[in-house]
XYZ file of C-alpha atoms in Angstrom:
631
model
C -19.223 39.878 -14.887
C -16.682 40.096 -17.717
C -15.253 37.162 -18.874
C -12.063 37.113 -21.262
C -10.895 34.925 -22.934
C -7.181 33.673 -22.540
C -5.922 30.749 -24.321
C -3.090 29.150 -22.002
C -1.826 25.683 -22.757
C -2.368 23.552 -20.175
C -1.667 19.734 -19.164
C -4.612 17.721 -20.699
C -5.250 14.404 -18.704
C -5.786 11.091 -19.663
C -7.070 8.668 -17.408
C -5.983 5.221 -16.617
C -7.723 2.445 -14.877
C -10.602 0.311 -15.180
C -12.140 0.180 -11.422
C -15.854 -0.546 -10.121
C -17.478 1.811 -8.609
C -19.003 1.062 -4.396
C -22.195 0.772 -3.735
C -22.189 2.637 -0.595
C -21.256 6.292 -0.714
C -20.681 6.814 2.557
C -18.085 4.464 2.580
C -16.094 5.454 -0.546
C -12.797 3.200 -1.069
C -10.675 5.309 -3.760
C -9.385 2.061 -5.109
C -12.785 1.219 -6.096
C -14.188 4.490 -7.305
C -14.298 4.498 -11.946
C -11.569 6.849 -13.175
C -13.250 8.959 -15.628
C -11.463 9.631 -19.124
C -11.829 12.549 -21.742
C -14.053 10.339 -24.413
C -14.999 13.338 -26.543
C -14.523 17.139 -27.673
C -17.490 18.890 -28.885
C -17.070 21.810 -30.989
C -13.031 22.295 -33.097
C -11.228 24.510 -30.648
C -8.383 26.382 -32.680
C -7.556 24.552 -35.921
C -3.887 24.304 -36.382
C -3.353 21.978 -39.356
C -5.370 19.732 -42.226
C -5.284 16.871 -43.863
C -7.486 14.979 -46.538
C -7.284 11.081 -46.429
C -5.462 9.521 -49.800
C -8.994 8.766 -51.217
C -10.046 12.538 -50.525
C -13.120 11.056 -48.323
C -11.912 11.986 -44.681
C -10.433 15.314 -43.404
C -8.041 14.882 -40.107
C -7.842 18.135 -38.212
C -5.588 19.358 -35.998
C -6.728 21.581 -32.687
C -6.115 22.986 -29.375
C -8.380 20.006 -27.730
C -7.079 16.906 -29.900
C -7.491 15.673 -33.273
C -10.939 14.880 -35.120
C -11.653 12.678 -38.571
C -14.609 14.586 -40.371
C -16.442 11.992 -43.234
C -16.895 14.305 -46.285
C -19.978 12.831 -47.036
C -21.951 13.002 -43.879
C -20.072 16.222 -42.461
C -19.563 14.285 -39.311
C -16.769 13.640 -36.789
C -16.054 9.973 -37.551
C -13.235 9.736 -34.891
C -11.711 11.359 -32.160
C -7.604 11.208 -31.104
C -7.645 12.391 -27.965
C -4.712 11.917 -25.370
C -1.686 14.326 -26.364
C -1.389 17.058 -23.802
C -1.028 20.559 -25.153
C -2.398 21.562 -28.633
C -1.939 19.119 -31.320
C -0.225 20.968 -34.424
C -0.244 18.589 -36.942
C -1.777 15.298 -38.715
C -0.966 13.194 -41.251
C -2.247 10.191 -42.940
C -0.357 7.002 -44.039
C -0.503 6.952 -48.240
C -2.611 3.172 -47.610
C -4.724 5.482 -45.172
C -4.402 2.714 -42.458
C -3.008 5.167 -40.050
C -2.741 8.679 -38.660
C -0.209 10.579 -37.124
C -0.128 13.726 -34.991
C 2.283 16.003 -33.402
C 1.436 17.895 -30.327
C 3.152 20.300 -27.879
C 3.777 17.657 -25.549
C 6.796 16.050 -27.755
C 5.265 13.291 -28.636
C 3.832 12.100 -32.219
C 1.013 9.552 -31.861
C 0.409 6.762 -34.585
C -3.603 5.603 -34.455
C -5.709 3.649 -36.359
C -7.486 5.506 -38.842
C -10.623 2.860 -38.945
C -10.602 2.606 -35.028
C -9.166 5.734 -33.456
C -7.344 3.068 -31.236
C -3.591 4.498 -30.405
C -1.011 2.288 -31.732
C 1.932 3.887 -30.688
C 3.651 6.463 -29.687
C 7.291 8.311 -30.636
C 8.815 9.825 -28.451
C 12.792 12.058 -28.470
C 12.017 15.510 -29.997
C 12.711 18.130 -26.294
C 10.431 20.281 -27.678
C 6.987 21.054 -29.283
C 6.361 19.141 -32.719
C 4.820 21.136 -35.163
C 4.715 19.243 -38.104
C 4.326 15.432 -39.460
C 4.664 13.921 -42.473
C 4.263 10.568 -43.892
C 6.673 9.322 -46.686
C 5.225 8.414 -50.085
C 5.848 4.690 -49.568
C 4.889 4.861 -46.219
C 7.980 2.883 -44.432
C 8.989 6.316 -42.606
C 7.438 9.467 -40.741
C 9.243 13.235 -40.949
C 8.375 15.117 -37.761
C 9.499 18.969 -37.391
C 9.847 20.318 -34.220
C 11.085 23.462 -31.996
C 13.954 21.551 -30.596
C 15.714 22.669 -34.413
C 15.631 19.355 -35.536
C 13.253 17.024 -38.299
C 13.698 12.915 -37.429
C 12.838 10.136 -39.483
C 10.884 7.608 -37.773
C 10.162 3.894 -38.957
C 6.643 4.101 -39.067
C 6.580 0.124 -38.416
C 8.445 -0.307 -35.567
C 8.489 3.414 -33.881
C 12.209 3.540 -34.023
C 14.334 6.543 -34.481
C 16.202 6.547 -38.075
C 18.004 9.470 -37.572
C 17.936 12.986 -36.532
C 18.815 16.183 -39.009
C 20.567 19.184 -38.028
C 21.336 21.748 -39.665
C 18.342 24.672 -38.687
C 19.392 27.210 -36.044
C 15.841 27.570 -35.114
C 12.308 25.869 -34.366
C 11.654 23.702 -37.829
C 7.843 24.853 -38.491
C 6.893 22.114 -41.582
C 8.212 19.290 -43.405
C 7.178 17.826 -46.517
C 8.208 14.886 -49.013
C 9.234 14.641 -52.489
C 6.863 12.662 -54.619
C 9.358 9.745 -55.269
C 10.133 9.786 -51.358
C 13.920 10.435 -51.881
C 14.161 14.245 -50.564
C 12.534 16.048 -47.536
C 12.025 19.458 -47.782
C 12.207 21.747 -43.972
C 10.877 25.033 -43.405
C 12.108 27.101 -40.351
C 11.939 30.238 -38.217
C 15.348 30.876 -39.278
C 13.897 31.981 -42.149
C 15.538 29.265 -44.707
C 14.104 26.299 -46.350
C 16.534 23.218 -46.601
C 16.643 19.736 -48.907
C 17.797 17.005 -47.495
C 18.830 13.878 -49.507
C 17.072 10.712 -47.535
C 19.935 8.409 -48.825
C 22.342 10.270 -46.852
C 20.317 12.358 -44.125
C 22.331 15.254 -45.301
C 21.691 18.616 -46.000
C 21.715 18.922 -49.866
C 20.305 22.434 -50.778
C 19.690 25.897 -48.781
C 16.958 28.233 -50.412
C 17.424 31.863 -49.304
C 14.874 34.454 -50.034
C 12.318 34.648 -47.389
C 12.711 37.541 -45.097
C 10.659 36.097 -42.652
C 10.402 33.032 -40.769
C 8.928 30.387 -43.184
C 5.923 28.264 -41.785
C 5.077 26.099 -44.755
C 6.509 24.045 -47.337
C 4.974 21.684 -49.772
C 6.234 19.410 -52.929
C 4.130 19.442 -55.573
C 2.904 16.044 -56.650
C 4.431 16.440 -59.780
C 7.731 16.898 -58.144
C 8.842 19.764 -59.463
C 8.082 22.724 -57.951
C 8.833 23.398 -53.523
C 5.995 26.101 -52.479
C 6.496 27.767 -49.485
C 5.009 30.543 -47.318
C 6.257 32.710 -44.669
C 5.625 35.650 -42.349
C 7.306 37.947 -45.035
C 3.637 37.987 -46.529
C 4.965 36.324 -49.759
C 4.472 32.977 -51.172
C 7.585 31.710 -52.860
C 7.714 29.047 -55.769
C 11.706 26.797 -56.469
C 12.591 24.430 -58.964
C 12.962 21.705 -56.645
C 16.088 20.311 -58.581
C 17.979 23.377 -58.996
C 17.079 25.316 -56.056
C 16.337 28.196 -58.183
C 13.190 30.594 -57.185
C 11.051 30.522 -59.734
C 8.362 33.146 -58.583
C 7.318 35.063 -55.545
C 4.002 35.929 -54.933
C 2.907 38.915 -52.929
C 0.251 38.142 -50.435
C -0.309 41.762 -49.054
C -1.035 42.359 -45.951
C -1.679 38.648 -44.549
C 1.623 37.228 -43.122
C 0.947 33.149 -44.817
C 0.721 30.489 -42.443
C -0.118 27.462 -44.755
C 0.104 26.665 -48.485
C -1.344 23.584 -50.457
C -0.760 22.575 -54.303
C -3.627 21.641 -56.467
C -3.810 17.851 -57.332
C -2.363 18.632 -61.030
C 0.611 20.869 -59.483
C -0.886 24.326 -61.434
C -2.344 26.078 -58.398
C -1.183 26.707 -54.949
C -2.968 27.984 -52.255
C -2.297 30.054 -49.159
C -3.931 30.717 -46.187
C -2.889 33.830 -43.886
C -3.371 36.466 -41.041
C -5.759 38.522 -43.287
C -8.405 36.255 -42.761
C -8.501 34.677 -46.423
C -7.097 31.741 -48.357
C -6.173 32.532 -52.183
C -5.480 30.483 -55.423
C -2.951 31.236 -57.427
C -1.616 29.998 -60.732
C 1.485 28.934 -60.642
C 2.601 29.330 -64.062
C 1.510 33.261 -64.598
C 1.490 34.033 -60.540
C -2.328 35.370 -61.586
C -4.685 35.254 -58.353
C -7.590 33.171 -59.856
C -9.218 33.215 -55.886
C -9.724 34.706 -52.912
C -12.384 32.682 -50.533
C -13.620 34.684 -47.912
C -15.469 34.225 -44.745
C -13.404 32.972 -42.036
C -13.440 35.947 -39.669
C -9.918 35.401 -38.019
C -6.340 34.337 -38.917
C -6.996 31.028 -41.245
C -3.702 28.678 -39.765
C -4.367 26.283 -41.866
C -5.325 24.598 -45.768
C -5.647 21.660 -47.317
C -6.178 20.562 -51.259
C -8.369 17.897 -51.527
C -6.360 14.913 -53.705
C -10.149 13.935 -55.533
C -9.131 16.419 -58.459
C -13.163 16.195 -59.449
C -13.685 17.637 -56.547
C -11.973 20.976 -56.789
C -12.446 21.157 -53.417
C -10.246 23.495 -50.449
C -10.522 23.275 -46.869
C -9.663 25.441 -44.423
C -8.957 26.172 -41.302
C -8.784 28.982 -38.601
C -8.303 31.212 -35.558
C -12.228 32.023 -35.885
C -12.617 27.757 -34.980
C -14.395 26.963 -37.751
C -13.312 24.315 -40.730
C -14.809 25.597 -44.351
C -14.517 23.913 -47.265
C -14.478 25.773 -50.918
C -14.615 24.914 -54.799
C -11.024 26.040 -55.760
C -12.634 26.871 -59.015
C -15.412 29.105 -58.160
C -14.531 30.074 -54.523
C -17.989 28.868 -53.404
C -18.151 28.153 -49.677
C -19.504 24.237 -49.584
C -19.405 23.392 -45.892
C -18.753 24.572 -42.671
C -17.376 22.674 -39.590
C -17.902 24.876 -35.992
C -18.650 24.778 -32.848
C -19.119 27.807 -30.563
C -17.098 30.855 -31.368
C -16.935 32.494 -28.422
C -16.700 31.206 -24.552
C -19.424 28.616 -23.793
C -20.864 29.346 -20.493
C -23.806 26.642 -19.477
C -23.998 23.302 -21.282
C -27.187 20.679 -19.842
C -28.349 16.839 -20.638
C -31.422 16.207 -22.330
C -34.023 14.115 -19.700
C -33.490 11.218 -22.011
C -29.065 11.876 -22.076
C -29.248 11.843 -25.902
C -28.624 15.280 -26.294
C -26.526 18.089 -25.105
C -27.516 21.981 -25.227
C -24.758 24.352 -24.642
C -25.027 28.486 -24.797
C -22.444 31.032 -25.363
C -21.055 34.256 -25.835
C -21.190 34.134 -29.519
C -25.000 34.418 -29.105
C -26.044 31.311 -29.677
C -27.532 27.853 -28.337
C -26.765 24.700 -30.166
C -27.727 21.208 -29.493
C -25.683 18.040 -29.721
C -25.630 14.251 -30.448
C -24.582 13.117 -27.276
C -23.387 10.129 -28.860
C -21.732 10.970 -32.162
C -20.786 14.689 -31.180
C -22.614 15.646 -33.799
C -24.228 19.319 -33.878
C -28.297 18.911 -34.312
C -29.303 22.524 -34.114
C -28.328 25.711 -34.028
C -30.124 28.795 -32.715
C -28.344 32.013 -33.256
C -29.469 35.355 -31.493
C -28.940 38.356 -33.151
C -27.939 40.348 -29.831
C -25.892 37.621 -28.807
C -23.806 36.531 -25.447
C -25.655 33.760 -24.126
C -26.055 33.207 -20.507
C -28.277 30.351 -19.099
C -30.227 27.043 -20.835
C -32.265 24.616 -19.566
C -34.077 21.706 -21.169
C -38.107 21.276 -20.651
C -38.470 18.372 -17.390
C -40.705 16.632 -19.430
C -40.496 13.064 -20.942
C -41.056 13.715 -25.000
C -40.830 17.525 -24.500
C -38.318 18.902 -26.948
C -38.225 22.564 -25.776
C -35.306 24.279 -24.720
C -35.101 27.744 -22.912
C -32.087 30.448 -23.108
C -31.418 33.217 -22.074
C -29.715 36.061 -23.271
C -28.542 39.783 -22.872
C -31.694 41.080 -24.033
C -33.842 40.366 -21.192
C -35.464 38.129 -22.762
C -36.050 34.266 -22.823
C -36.397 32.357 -25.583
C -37.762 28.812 -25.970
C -37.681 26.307 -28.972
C -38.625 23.053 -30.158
C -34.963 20.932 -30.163
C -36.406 18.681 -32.444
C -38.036 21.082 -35.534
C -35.128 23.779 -34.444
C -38.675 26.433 -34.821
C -38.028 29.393 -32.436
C -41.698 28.910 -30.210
C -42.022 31.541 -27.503
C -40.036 34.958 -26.590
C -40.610 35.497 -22.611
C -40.381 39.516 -22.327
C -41.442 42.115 -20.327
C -40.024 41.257 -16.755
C -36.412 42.129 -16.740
C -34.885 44.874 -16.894
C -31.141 43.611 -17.584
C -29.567 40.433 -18.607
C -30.966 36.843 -17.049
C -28.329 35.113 -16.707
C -30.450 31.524 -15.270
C -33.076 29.503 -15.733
C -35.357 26.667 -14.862
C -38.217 25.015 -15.445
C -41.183 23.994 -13.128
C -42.238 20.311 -12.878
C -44.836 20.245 -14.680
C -42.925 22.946 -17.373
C -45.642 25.272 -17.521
C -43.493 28.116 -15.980
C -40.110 28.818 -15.888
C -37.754 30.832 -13.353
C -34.966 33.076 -14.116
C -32.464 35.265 -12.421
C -31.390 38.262 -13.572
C -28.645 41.269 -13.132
C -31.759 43.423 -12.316
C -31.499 41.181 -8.499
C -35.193 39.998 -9.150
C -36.463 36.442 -9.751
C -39.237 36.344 -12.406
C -41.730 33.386 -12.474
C -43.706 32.969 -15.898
C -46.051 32.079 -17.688
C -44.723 29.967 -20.699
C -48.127 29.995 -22.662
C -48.600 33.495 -22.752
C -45.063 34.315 -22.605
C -45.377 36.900 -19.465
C -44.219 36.957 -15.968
C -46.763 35.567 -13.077
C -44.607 37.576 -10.292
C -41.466 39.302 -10.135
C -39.707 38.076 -7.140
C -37.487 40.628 -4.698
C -35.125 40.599 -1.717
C -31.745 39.936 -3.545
C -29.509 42.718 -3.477
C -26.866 41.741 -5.649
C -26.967 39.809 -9.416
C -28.509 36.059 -9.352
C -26.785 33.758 -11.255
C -28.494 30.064 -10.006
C -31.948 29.070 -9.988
C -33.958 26.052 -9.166
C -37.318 24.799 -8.988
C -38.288 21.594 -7.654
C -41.278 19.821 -5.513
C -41.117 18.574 -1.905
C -44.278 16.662 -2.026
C -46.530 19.050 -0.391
C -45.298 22.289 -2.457
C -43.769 23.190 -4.949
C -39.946 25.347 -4.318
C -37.822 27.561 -5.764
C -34.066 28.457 -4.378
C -32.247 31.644 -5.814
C -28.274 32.422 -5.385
C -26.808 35.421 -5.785
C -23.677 37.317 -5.820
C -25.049 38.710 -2.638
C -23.993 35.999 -0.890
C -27.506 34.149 0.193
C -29.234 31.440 -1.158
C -33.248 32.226 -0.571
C -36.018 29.557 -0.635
C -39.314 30.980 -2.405
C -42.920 29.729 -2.205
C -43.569 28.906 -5.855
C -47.316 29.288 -5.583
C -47.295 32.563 -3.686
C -43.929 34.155 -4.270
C -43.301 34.258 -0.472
C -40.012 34.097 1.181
C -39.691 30.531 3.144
C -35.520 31.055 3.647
C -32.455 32.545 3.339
C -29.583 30.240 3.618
C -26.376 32.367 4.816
C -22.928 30.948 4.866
C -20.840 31.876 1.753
C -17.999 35.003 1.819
C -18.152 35.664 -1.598
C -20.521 35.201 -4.467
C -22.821 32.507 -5.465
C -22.562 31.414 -9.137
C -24.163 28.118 -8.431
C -27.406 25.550 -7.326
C -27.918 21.696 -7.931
C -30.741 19.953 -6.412
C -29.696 15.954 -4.743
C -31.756 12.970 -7.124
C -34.097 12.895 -4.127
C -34.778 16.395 -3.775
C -33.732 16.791 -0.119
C -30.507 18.961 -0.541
C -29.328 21.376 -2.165
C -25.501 22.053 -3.265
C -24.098 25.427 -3.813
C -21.069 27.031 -5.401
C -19.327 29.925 -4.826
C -16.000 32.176 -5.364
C -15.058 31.799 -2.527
C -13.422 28.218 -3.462
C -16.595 26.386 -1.280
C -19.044 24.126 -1.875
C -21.747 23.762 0.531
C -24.271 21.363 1.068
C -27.638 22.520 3.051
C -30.892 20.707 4.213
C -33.389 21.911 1.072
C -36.418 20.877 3.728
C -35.620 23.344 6.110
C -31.895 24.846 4.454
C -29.813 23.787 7.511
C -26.231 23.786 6.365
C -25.174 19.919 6.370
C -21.337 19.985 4.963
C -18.828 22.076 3.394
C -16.151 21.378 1.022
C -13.228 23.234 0.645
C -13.290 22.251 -3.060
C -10.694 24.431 -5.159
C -8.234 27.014 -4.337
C -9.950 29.988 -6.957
C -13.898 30.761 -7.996
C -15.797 27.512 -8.580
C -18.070 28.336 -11.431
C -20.709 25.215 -10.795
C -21.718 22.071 -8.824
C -23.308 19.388 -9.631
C -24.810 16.209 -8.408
C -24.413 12.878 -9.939
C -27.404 10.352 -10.390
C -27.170 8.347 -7.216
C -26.473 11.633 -5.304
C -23.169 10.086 -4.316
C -21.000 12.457 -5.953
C -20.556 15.723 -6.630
C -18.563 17.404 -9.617
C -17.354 21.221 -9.483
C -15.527 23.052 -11.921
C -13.710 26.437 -11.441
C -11.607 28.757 -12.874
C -8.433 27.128 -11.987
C -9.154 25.000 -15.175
C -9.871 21.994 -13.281
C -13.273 19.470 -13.007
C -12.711 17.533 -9.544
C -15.336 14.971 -7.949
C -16.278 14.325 -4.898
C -17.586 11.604 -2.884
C -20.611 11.992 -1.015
C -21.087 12.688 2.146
C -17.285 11.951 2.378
C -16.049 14.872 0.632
C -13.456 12.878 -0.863
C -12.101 13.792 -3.796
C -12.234 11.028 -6.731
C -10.235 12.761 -9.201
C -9.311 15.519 -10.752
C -9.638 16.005 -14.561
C -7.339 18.527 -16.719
C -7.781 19.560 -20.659
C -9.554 22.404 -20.989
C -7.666 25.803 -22.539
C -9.357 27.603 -20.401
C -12.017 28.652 -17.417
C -14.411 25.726 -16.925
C -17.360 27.500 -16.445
C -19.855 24.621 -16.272
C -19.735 20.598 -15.432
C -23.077 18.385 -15.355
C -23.657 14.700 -14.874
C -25.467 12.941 -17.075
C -29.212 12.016 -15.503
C -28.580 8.195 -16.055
C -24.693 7.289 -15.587
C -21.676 9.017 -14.382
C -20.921 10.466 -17.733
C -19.789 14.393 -17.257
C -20.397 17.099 -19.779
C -18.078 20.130 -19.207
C -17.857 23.503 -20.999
C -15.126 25.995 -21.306
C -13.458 29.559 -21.944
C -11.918 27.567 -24.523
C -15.033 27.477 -26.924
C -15.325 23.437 -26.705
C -17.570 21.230 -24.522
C -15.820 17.920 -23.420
C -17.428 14.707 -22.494
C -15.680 12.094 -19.311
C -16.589 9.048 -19.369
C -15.952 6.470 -16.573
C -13.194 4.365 -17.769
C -14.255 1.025 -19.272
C -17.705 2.334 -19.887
C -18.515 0.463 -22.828
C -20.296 3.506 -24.548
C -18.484 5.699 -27.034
């Protein structure tokens, strides 16, 4: 089935509450049960602002999901600010680079520690979204720009509200500083730039020109120059004490969303709708660069203040973070998660890793811990359907599965591509499994067979049919005496198979409308099944009598999954939501918001009750239990 992809802001939820868990499912007290927390976002989402540290050795940015601290040195996230609902637009740093502050849709501007992450406060009295922040050179007050028309100064000590600056007739899309701290400069969709004298808090100077509304501003650090950019496609250069424009520079096609002065004040840069980011000298308006490879709208650039550096970073529509050398417009490093809609996402046996797959093609395996991105395994035909991580202890393989037909396995550790499985399907899989002992694998495919394989020689043992519809779950598991393998399908069964044989043991009947998917209890005696028609439903996987039903969500529940005691459940669907369930109470624990998008996958972890989830919105998310003492 199709899925699109439609970015909606949504209400992202933050837990609260430290509580125990009970030790006896059946008898679930609510009071008792952990309240789980979003702890971490793997992958960017949408980057809508930048911004290097003081010391040039950290890069804040500013997404859909939250806001992330990337080390330059190690390329990794060192920090997460996660609790603003809506898309955060904006991050600053404090000039002593103590602090960090972001803007976000919900109103609010957050203050955090920049060592800790740990939120330190938060402002709130803008009525609408705040779309840009910015830290005064001193550091005693914060400028915050916001669609209510308005910028306020905020004592960055205390939190309190200086005073508020009116003089916009529309949203007010960036702020910046002058060097010496004494002058704010505003940008705004009514297509004017204003100075405002910070003694006063009154409007000194209009600039007219722009034709356009006017996204960015920025003071050079030299203090003389004001650069701003705006969807008139031009970049436009004033003498910051006169008012006068000095020069505009045509940016063609791209309408500019961000600009960003060199460390010496000579260059400028500009990132737009055409995809690029160029350099331009200010003194001749001569385009010395145009850095190229982002492969949607770049919303966002930052100049790195190490001026030995020469380095640019970027950031875009495409989700990706790239850093350049300003001087010879040579990519240096790129920041991404998935680009396209991230459809399965599965625990390592061990819980140290994550492997997610995706539309954009590709699998790519995780730090658990850090959030940092191990491996990456592109496929040239791309959209990625199913993964699943070898059953054994020590056993690095991974399988996916792709458009292709094919399967494809490879060592997690070396990141060496070791076996193509071919030959058995005829369309897409879209599932798979491994056996026990992870000598074969099973997979479900649009072609409504189930193919068992061989994963030495890379070719199917038996073809399994009866299905008359797509099969988008699979499972294979041992009852002791033999070994299983359950099948569910958009033909509304679930069917038991004989793993040895191939026979048909079952068919497990119940759900109106399709199956998308299977999870097998900790002690192997039931199974759990999803399906679109807002169910889940619990059956006997001895001899597949139903046992329960949930009526768990009130649109298409895209998976299930069982927790490690077998005590709870956890669905996701594509009402955006992850809820949890009590077992065999069918209770719901909580439900958890966040994601931008359909949630089509949410997995316990095999040792604790920490939930991976993936999403429409290109990022997987990690819940923790709150209190859990692990990152």
């Amino acid at each position: 089935m199709k899925k699109i992809l439609v970015l909606a802001a949504v209400l992202s939820f933050m837990a609260i509450g430290s509580l125990a868990g009970n030790s006896d499912p059946s008898q679930y007290d609510s009071r008792q049960v952990p309240r789980w927390e979003l702890n971490r976002v793997l992958g960017t989402g949408l980057i809508n602002g930048l911004a290097y540290s003081p010391q040039g050795d950290k890069l804040a940015i500013a997404t859909i999901a939250g806001a992330q601290v990337l080390d330059i040195k190690s390329w990794r996230v060192d920090l997460e600010l996660l609790g603003q609902s809506g898309w955060v637009r904006s991050v600053c740093w404090s000039p002593d680079q103590t602090k960090i502050a972001t803007g976000a849709d919900d109103r609010t501007i957050n203050l955090w520690d920049a060592g800790s992450g740990r939120l330190l406060q938060t402002l709130i009295g803008h009525t609408d979204h705040v779309l840009s922040v910015a830290w005064s050179p001193y550091g005693s007050t914060l400028a915050s720009a916001s669609d209510d028309h308005t910028v306020k100064l905020w004592d960055s000590q205390t939190g309190a509200l200086i005073d508020t600056l009116r003089s916009h007739t529309a949203a007010v899309d960036s702020v910046t500083w002058s060097p010496q701290g004494d002058k704010l400069a505003s940008g705004s969709l009514d297509k004017t730039i204003i100075i405002w004298d910070v003694e006063t808090n009154q409007e000194e100077r209009r600039l007219l020109g722009h034709e356009a509304r006017v996204n960015s501003v920025a003071w050079s650090p030299d203090g003389r120059w004001i650069g701003s950019g705006a969807f008139d496609s031009t970049i436009k250069i004033w003498d910051a004490d006169t008012g006068r424009l000095r020069a505009s520079l045509p940016n063609g096609v791209g309408l500019v969303w961000a600009v960003a002065w060199s460390p010496d004040s000579s260059r400028i840069a500009a990132a737009s709708t055409d995809n690029l980011v160029k350099i331009w000298d200010v003194s001749d308006g001569e385009l010395l660069q145009t850095l190229q490879g982002h492969s949607e709208s770049v919303f966002a650039v930052a100049w790195s203040p190490d001026s030995a550096n020469e380095a640019v970073a970027s950031g875009s529509l495409d989700y990706t973070v790239r850093t350049w050398n300003a001087r010879t417009g040579e990519l240096t490093n790129r920041f991404a998660g998935h680009t396209d809609l991230v459809y399965n996402v599965r625990w390592s046996p061990d819980a140290k890793r994550l492997a997610s797959v995706a539309l954009d093609g590709s699998v790519k395996i995780w730090d658990a811990e850090t959030g940092l991105m191990l491996k990456d395994f592109p496929d040239p035909q791309g959209y990625g359907y199913g993964v699943a991580w070898s059953p054994q202890p020590d056993d690095a393989r991974v399988a996916g599965t792709f458009l292709d037909t094919t399967v494809k396995i490879w060592d997690a550790d070396t990141g060496n591509l070791l076996k193509v499985l071919s030959g058995g399907h005829s369309s897409r899989v879209n599932t798979v499994a491994w056996s026990p002992d992870a000598r074969q694998i099973v997979t479900g495919s649009d072609d409504r067979t189930v193919g068992i394989w061989d994963v030495e020689t890379g070719k199917p043992r038996v073809m399994l049919t009866g299905h008359t519809y797509v099969i988008e779950s699979v499972l294979w598991w041992s009852d002791g005496s033999a070994e299983r393998i359950a099948s569910g399908s958009r033909d509304k069964t679930i069917r038991i198979w004989d793993a040895e044989s191939g026979s048909l043991l079952n068919i497990l009947e119940g759900h109106t409308d399709w199956i998308l998917s299977l999870s097998l209890s900790p002690d192997q005696q039931k199974i759990a099944s999803a399906a679109f028609d807002g169910t889940v439903r619990i059956w006997d996987a001895v001899n597949g009598d139903p046992i329960q039903t949930i009526p768990a969500h009130s649109d298409w529940i895209w998976s299930v999954s069982w927790s490690k005691d077998g005590d709870k459940l956890v669905t996701s669907s594509r009402d955006r939501t992850i809820k949890i369930w009590a077992i065999p109470s069918g209770e719901l624990l909580q439900t958890l918001y966040g994601h931008e998008g359909y949630i089509y996958s949410a997995v316990f972890s095999p040792f604790s009750d920490v939930l991976a989830s993936a999403s429409e919105d290109k990022t997987i998310r990690l819940w923790r239990p709150a209190g859990d003492p692990r990152r």
